[in-house]
Short mmCIF file of N, CA and C in Angstrom, two decimals:
data_model
loop_
_atom_site.label_atom_id
_atom_site.label_comp_id
_atom_site.label_asym_id
_atom_site.label_seq_id
_atom_site.Cartn_x
_atom_site.Cartn_y
_atom_site.Cartn_z
N MET A 1 -148.03 -141.44 -107.63
CA MET A 1 -147.83 -140.31 -108.54
C MET A 1 -148.53 -139.21 -107.90
N LYS A 2 -147.77 -138.13 -107.60
CA LYS A 2 -148.42 -136.98 -106.97
C LYS A 2 -149.41 -136.25 -107.87
N LYS A 3 -149.20 -136.33 -109.16
CA LYS A 3 -150.10 -135.67 -110.17
C LYS A 3 -151.56 -136.22 -110.00
N ASN A 4 -151.66 -137.53 -109.70
CA ASN A 4 -152.98 -138.11 -109.58
C ASN A 4 -153.76 -137.64 -108.33
N ARG A 5 -153.08 -136.90 -107.49
CA ARG A 5 -153.64 -136.49 -106.15
C ARG A 5 -153.66 -134.98 -105.96
N ASP A 6 -153.58 -134.23 -107.08
CA ASP A 6 -153.50 -132.81 -107.02
C ASP A 6 -154.86 -132.18 -106.47
N PRO A 7 -154.75 -131.52 -105.30
CA PRO A 7 -156.03 -130.93 -104.72
C PRO A 7 -156.64 -129.77 -105.60
N ASN A 8 -155.81 -129.26 -106.49
CA ASN A 8 -156.37 -128.22 -107.38
C ASN A 8 -157.29 -128.90 -108.45
N VAL A 9 -157.11 -130.17 -108.71
CA VAL A 9 -157.87 -130.90 -109.64
C VAL A 9 -158.93 -131.77 -108.98
N PHE A 10 -158.56 -132.52 -107.90
CA PHE A 10 -159.44 -133.32 -107.10
C PHE A 10 -159.56 -132.79 -105.71
N PRO A 11 -160.70 -132.11 -105.43
CA PRO A 11 -160.85 -131.69 -104.01
C PRO A 11 -160.84 -132.88 -103.06
N ASP A 12 -160.19 -132.75 -101.99
CA ASP A 12 -159.96 -133.69 -100.98
C ASP A 12 -159.40 -135.04 -101.65
N PRO A 13 -158.28 -134.95 -102.29
CA PRO A 13 -157.71 -136.14 -103.07
C PRO A 13 -157.47 -137.34 -102.27
N ASP A 14 -157.33 -137.21 -100.87
CA ASP A 14 -157.02 -138.35 -100.05
C ASP A 14 -158.30 -139.04 -99.58
N MET A 15 -159.46 -138.48 -99.87
CA MET A 15 -160.77 -139.12 -99.46
C MET A 15 -161.13 -140.17 -100.54
N TYR A 16 -161.58 -141.33 -100.07
CA TYR A 16 -162.02 -142.37 -101.01
C TYR A 16 -163.43 -142.00 -101.56
N ARG A 17 -163.39 -141.62 -102.84
CA ARG A 17 -164.70 -141.17 -103.48
C ARG A 17 -164.73 -141.79 -104.87
N PRO A 18 -165.12 -143.11 -104.95
CA PRO A 18 -165.17 -143.69 -106.24
C PRO A 18 -166.16 -142.99 -107.29
N SER A 19 -167.14 -142.26 -106.70
CA SER A 19 -168.13 -141.53 -107.55
C SER A 19 -167.41 -140.52 -108.52
N ARG A 20 -166.14 -140.19 -108.16
CA ARG A 20 -165.48 -139.26 -109.10
C ARG A 20 -165.22 -139.89 -110.50
N PHE A 21 -165.26 -141.23 -110.52
CA PHE A 21 -164.95 -142.03 -111.75
C PHE A 21 -166.17 -142.59 -112.38
N HIS A 22 -167.38 -142.34 -111.91
CA HIS A 22 -168.57 -142.98 -112.48
C HIS A 22 -168.78 -142.51 -113.96
N GLY A 23 -169.01 -143.55 -114.78
CA GLY A 23 -169.31 -143.33 -116.17
C GLY A 23 -168.06 -143.12 -117.03
N ILE A 24 -166.88 -143.40 -116.48
CA ILE A 24 -165.64 -143.33 -117.24
C ILE A 24 -165.25 -144.62 -117.82
N SER A 25 -164.99 -144.72 -119.03
CA SER A 25 -164.53 -145.98 -119.68
C SER A 25 -163.09 -146.26 -119.28
N PRO A 26 -162.70 -147.57 -119.18
CA PRO A 26 -161.27 -147.86 -118.97
C PRO A 26 -160.43 -147.26 -120.05
N PRO A 27 -159.26 -146.75 -119.70
CA PRO A 27 -158.42 -146.14 -120.77
C PRO A 27 -157.73 -147.14 -121.60
N MET A 28 -157.40 -146.74 -122.81
CA MET A 28 -156.62 -147.53 -123.75
C MET A 28 -155.16 -147.36 -123.29
N PRO A 29 -154.31 -148.33 -123.53
CA PRO A 29 -152.88 -148.20 -123.23
C PRO A 29 -152.36 -146.90 -123.87
N THR A 30 -151.50 -146.23 -123.23
CA THR A 30 -150.83 -145.01 -123.51
C THR A 30 -151.74 -143.84 -123.65
N GLN A 31 -153.02 -143.95 -123.17
CA GLN A 31 -153.97 -142.81 -123.18
C GLN A 31 -154.34 -142.37 -121.79
N PRO A 32 -154.61 -141.11 -121.62
CA PRO A 32 -154.96 -140.63 -120.24
C PRO A 32 -156.42 -141.02 -119.97
N VAL A 33 -156.89 -140.96 -118.70
CA VAL A 33 -158.22 -141.11 -118.28
C VAL A 33 -158.83 -139.86 -118.55
N ASP A 34 -159.92 -139.73 -119.27
CA ASP A 34 -160.60 -138.48 -119.51
C ASP A 34 -161.76 -138.32 -118.54
N ILE A 35 -161.56 -137.56 -117.53
CA ILE A 35 -162.54 -137.34 -116.41
C ILE A 35 -163.14 -135.99 -116.72
N PRO A 36 -164.49 -136.00 -116.93
CA PRO A 36 -165.22 -134.68 -117.21
C PRO A 36 -164.98 -133.66 -116.07
N GLY A 37 -164.67 -132.50 -116.47
CA GLY A 37 -164.42 -131.40 -115.43
C GLY A 37 -163.08 -131.31 -114.99
N THR A 38 -162.12 -132.09 -115.50
CA THR A 38 -160.72 -132.04 -115.12
C THR A 38 -159.87 -131.91 -116.35
N PRO A 39 -158.70 -131.31 -116.27
CA PRO A 39 -157.75 -131.18 -117.41
C PRO A 39 -157.39 -132.53 -117.94
N LEU A 40 -157.25 -132.76 -119.17
CA LEU A 40 -156.74 -134.03 -119.76
C LEU A 40 -155.25 -134.27 -119.24
N TYR A 41 -154.97 -135.43 -118.91
CA TYR A 41 -153.71 -135.80 -118.32
C TYR A 41 -153.64 -135.47 -116.79
N SER A 42 -154.76 -135.17 -116.18
CA SER A 42 -154.73 -134.91 -114.72
C SER A 42 -154.74 -136.15 -113.88
N PHE A 43 -155.15 -137.26 -114.47
CA PHE A 43 -155.10 -138.63 -113.78
C PHE A 43 -154.55 -139.68 -114.76
N LEU A 44 -153.37 -140.19 -114.34
CA LEU A 44 -152.63 -141.18 -115.16
C LEU A 44 -152.32 -142.42 -114.37
N PRO A 45 -153.33 -143.30 -114.12
CA PRO A 45 -153.01 -144.40 -113.24
C PRO A 45 -151.95 -145.40 -113.75
N PHE A 46 -151.72 -145.40 -115.11
CA PHE A 46 -150.78 -146.25 -115.66
C PHE A 46 -149.71 -145.49 -116.40
N GLY A 47 -149.60 -144.16 -116.17
CA GLY A 47 -148.65 -143.39 -117.00
C GLY A 47 -149.23 -143.13 -118.36
N ALA A 48 -148.48 -142.54 -119.25
CA ALA A 48 -149.00 -142.29 -120.58
C ALA A 48 -147.81 -142.10 -121.56
N GLY A 49 -148.08 -142.27 -122.75
CA GLY A 49 -147.01 -142.14 -123.77
C GLY A 49 -146.03 -143.26 -123.78
N GLY A 50 -144.85 -143.10 -124.21
CA GLY A 50 -143.85 -144.15 -124.41
C GLY A 50 -143.37 -144.74 -123.13
N ARG A 51 -143.70 -144.09 -121.98
CA ARG A 51 -143.30 -144.71 -120.69
C ARG A 51 -144.48 -145.27 -119.91
N SER A 52 -145.56 -145.53 -120.60
CA SER A 52 -146.76 -146.11 -119.93
C SER A 52 -146.50 -147.55 -119.50
N CYS A 53 -147.29 -148.00 -118.56
CA CYS A 53 -147.13 -149.33 -117.97
C CYS A 53 -147.41 -150.45 -119.07
N VAL A 54 -146.47 -151.35 -119.31
CA VAL A 54 -146.70 -152.37 -120.26
C VAL A 54 -147.67 -153.40 -119.87
N GLY A 55 -147.96 -153.38 -118.50
CA GLY A 55 -148.91 -154.43 -117.98
C GLY A 55 -150.32 -153.88 -117.78
N GLN A 56 -150.64 -152.73 -118.34
CA GLN A 56 -151.95 -152.00 -118.13
C GLN A 56 -153.02 -152.97 -118.51
N ARG A 57 -153.01 -153.53 -119.75
CA ARG A 57 -154.09 -154.33 -120.22
C ARG A 57 -154.31 -155.58 -119.32
N LEU A 58 -153.19 -156.18 -118.98
CA LEU A 58 -153.33 -157.37 -118.11
C LEU A 58 -153.90 -157.00 -116.77
N ALA A 59 -153.36 -155.86 -116.17
CA ALA A 59 -153.88 -155.39 -114.91
C ALA A 59 -155.35 -155.15 -114.87
N VAL A 60 -155.85 -154.43 -115.84
CA VAL A 60 -157.27 -154.14 -116.04
C VAL A 60 -158.07 -155.44 -116.20
N ALA A 61 -157.64 -156.29 -117.02
CA ALA A 61 -158.36 -157.57 -117.32
C ALA A 61 -158.44 -158.41 -116.12
N GLU A 62 -157.30 -158.56 -115.33
CA GLU A 62 -157.31 -159.32 -114.10
C GLU A 62 -158.22 -158.67 -113.01
N ALA A 63 -158.17 -157.40 -112.87
CA ALA A 63 -159.01 -156.71 -111.90
C ALA A 63 -160.49 -156.97 -112.20
N LEU A 64 -160.84 -156.82 -113.51
CA LEU A 64 -162.26 -157.06 -113.85
C LEU A 64 -162.75 -158.55 -113.62
N GLN A 65 -161.82 -159.53 -113.91
CA GLN A 65 -162.17 -160.85 -113.75
C GLN A 65 -162.30 -161.20 -112.22
N ILE A 66 -161.42 -160.70 -111.42
CA ILE A 66 -161.43 -160.96 -109.96
C ILE A 66 -162.69 -160.22 -109.34
N MET A 67 -162.91 -159.00 -109.68
CA MET A 67 -164.02 -158.34 -109.07
C MET A 67 -165.39 -158.94 -109.51
N SER A 68 -165.46 -159.37 -110.72
CA SER A 68 -166.68 -160.05 -111.21
C SER A 68 -166.93 -161.31 -110.44
N ALA A 69 -165.90 -162.11 -110.24
CA ALA A 69 -166.04 -163.39 -109.50
C ALA A 69 -166.49 -163.12 -108.05
N VAL A 70 -165.85 -162.18 -107.39
CA VAL A 70 -166.07 -161.85 -106.03
C VAL A 70 -167.55 -161.21 -105.89
N MET A 71 -167.91 -160.29 -106.77
CA MET A 71 -169.25 -159.67 -106.70
C MET A 71 -170.34 -160.64 -106.97
N LYS A 72 -170.13 -161.71 -107.67
CA LYS A 72 -171.17 -162.74 -107.96
C LYS A 72 -171.49 -163.51 -106.68
N SER A 73 -170.52 -163.67 -105.84
CA SER A 73 -170.55 -164.53 -104.68
C SER A 73 -170.88 -163.84 -103.35
N PHE A 74 -170.55 -162.53 -103.28
CA PHE A 74 -170.68 -161.86 -102.03
C PHE A 74 -171.22 -160.44 -102.14
N HIS A 75 -171.92 -160.04 -101.12
CA HIS A 75 -172.22 -158.54 -100.92
C HIS A 75 -171.06 -158.02 -100.16
N ILE A 76 -170.53 -156.85 -100.54
CA ILE A 76 -169.41 -156.31 -99.81
C ILE A 76 -169.82 -154.97 -99.21
N ARG A 77 -169.51 -154.76 -98.01
CA ARG A 77 -169.78 -153.47 -97.37
C ARG A 77 -168.64 -153.11 -96.39
N ILE A 78 -168.65 -151.81 -96.05
CA ILE A 78 -167.77 -151.23 -95.08
C ILE A 78 -168.42 -151.25 -93.76
N PRO A 79 -167.68 -151.69 -92.66
CA PRO A 79 -168.29 -151.58 -91.33
C PRO A 79 -168.63 -150.15 -91.04
N ASP A 80 -169.72 -149.96 -90.24
CA ASP A 80 -170.25 -148.65 -89.88
C ASP A 80 -169.22 -147.91 -89.00
N ASP A 81 -168.51 -148.66 -88.16
CA ASP A 81 -167.53 -148.07 -87.22
C ASP A 81 -166.12 -147.97 -87.73
N MET A 82 -165.91 -148.15 -89.01
CA MET A 82 -164.51 -148.17 -89.51
C MET A 82 -163.91 -146.73 -89.53
N PRO A 83 -162.73 -146.59 -88.92
CA PRO A 83 -162.05 -145.28 -88.99
C PRO A 83 -161.54 -144.97 -90.36
N PRO A 84 -161.06 -143.68 -90.62
CA PRO A 84 -160.53 -143.41 -91.85
C PRO A 84 -159.37 -144.33 -92.22
N VAL A 85 -159.21 -144.70 -93.45
CA VAL A 85 -158.19 -145.62 -93.95
C VAL A 85 -156.92 -144.90 -94.17
N GLU A 86 -155.75 -145.39 -93.53
CA GLU A 86 -154.51 -144.82 -93.83
C GLU A 86 -153.98 -145.35 -95.13
N GLU A 87 -152.97 -144.67 -95.74
CA GLU A 87 -152.38 -145.26 -96.92
C GLU A 87 -150.90 -145.13 -96.88
N PHE A 88 -150.30 -145.95 -97.68
CA PHE A 88 -148.84 -145.94 -97.79
C PHE A 88 -148.46 -146.24 -99.22
N SER A 89 -147.38 -145.82 -99.63
CA SER A 89 -147.02 -146.10 -100.97
C SER A 89 -145.66 -146.74 -101.03
N SER A 90 -145.57 -147.72 -101.93
CA SER A 90 -144.28 -148.36 -102.23
C SER A 90 -144.23 -148.28 -103.77
N ILE A 91 -144.46 -149.35 -104.42
CA ILE A 91 -144.48 -149.23 -105.95
C ILE A 91 -145.86 -148.65 -106.31
N SER A 92 -146.94 -148.96 -105.55
CA SER A 92 -148.20 -148.39 -105.78
C SER A 92 -148.83 -147.90 -104.45
N LEU A 93 -149.89 -147.13 -104.56
CA LEU A 93 -150.58 -146.62 -103.35
C LEU A 93 -151.42 -147.80 -102.75
N LYS A 94 -151.33 -148.07 -101.49
CA LYS A 94 -152.04 -149.16 -100.78
C LYS A 94 -152.72 -148.65 -99.56
N PRO A 95 -153.91 -149.23 -99.32
CA PRO A 95 -154.57 -148.91 -98.01
C PRO A 95 -153.97 -149.63 -96.90
N ARG A 96 -154.05 -149.06 -95.71
CA ARG A 96 -153.60 -149.68 -94.48
C ARG A 96 -154.74 -149.64 -93.45
N GLY A 97 -155.19 -150.77 -92.97
CA GLY A 97 -156.22 -150.80 -91.96
C GLY A 97 -157.60 -150.83 -92.56
N MET A 98 -157.83 -151.03 -93.84
CA MET A 98 -159.10 -151.08 -94.43
C MET A 98 -159.74 -152.44 -94.07
N ARG A 99 -161.00 -152.39 -93.61
CA ARG A 99 -161.77 -153.58 -93.33
C ARG A 99 -163.02 -153.66 -94.22
N LEU A 100 -163.29 -154.79 -94.66
CA LEU A 100 -164.59 -155.01 -95.52
C LEU A 100 -165.29 -156.15 -94.91
N ILE A 101 -166.61 -156.16 -95.02
CA ILE A 101 -167.47 -157.27 -94.66
C ILE A 101 -167.95 -157.95 -95.91
N PHE A 102 -167.74 -159.26 -95.98
CA PHE A 102 -168.11 -160.03 -97.14
C PHE A 102 -169.25 -160.93 -96.66
N GLU A 103 -170.45 -160.74 -97.26
CA GLU A 103 -171.61 -161.55 -96.90
C GLU A 103 -171.98 -162.46 -98.06
N LYS A 104 -172.06 -163.77 -97.83
CA LYS A 104 -172.33 -164.69 -98.96
C LYS A 104 -173.68 -164.40 -99.53
N ARG A 105 -173.82 -164.38 -100.81
CA ARG A 105 -175.10 -164.21 -101.54
C ARG A 105 -175.93 -165.52 -101.46
N ASN A 106 -177.17 -165.43 -101.50
CA ASN A 106 -178.00 -166.61 -101.34
C ASN A 106 -177.98 -167.49 -102.58
N SER A 107 -177.92 -166.83 -103.76
CA SER A 107 -178.04 -167.56 -104.98
C SER A 107 -176.70 -167.65 -105.76
#
């Protein structure tokens, strides 16, 4: 969705900057993500209103479960020599060429 990558709202929208979303609660279905300093409805990862994604709650719940399980078992880092990640979109935006290093936690 081009709206989620508007450079007038998000400087350098193609740069991976998760810090843009620090302190933001997961949105409720049919509600926009309220990002301080941006206009409401400037970021709609699941759409909004009557045409919002019916699988939003399941997608968020699954993502939290998976990330929790992975983060409990591994330290994850990006290689120092990794070039910028390309992206392509089909149904959703996906990274191409992203590499991560998973290091097993001791406990």
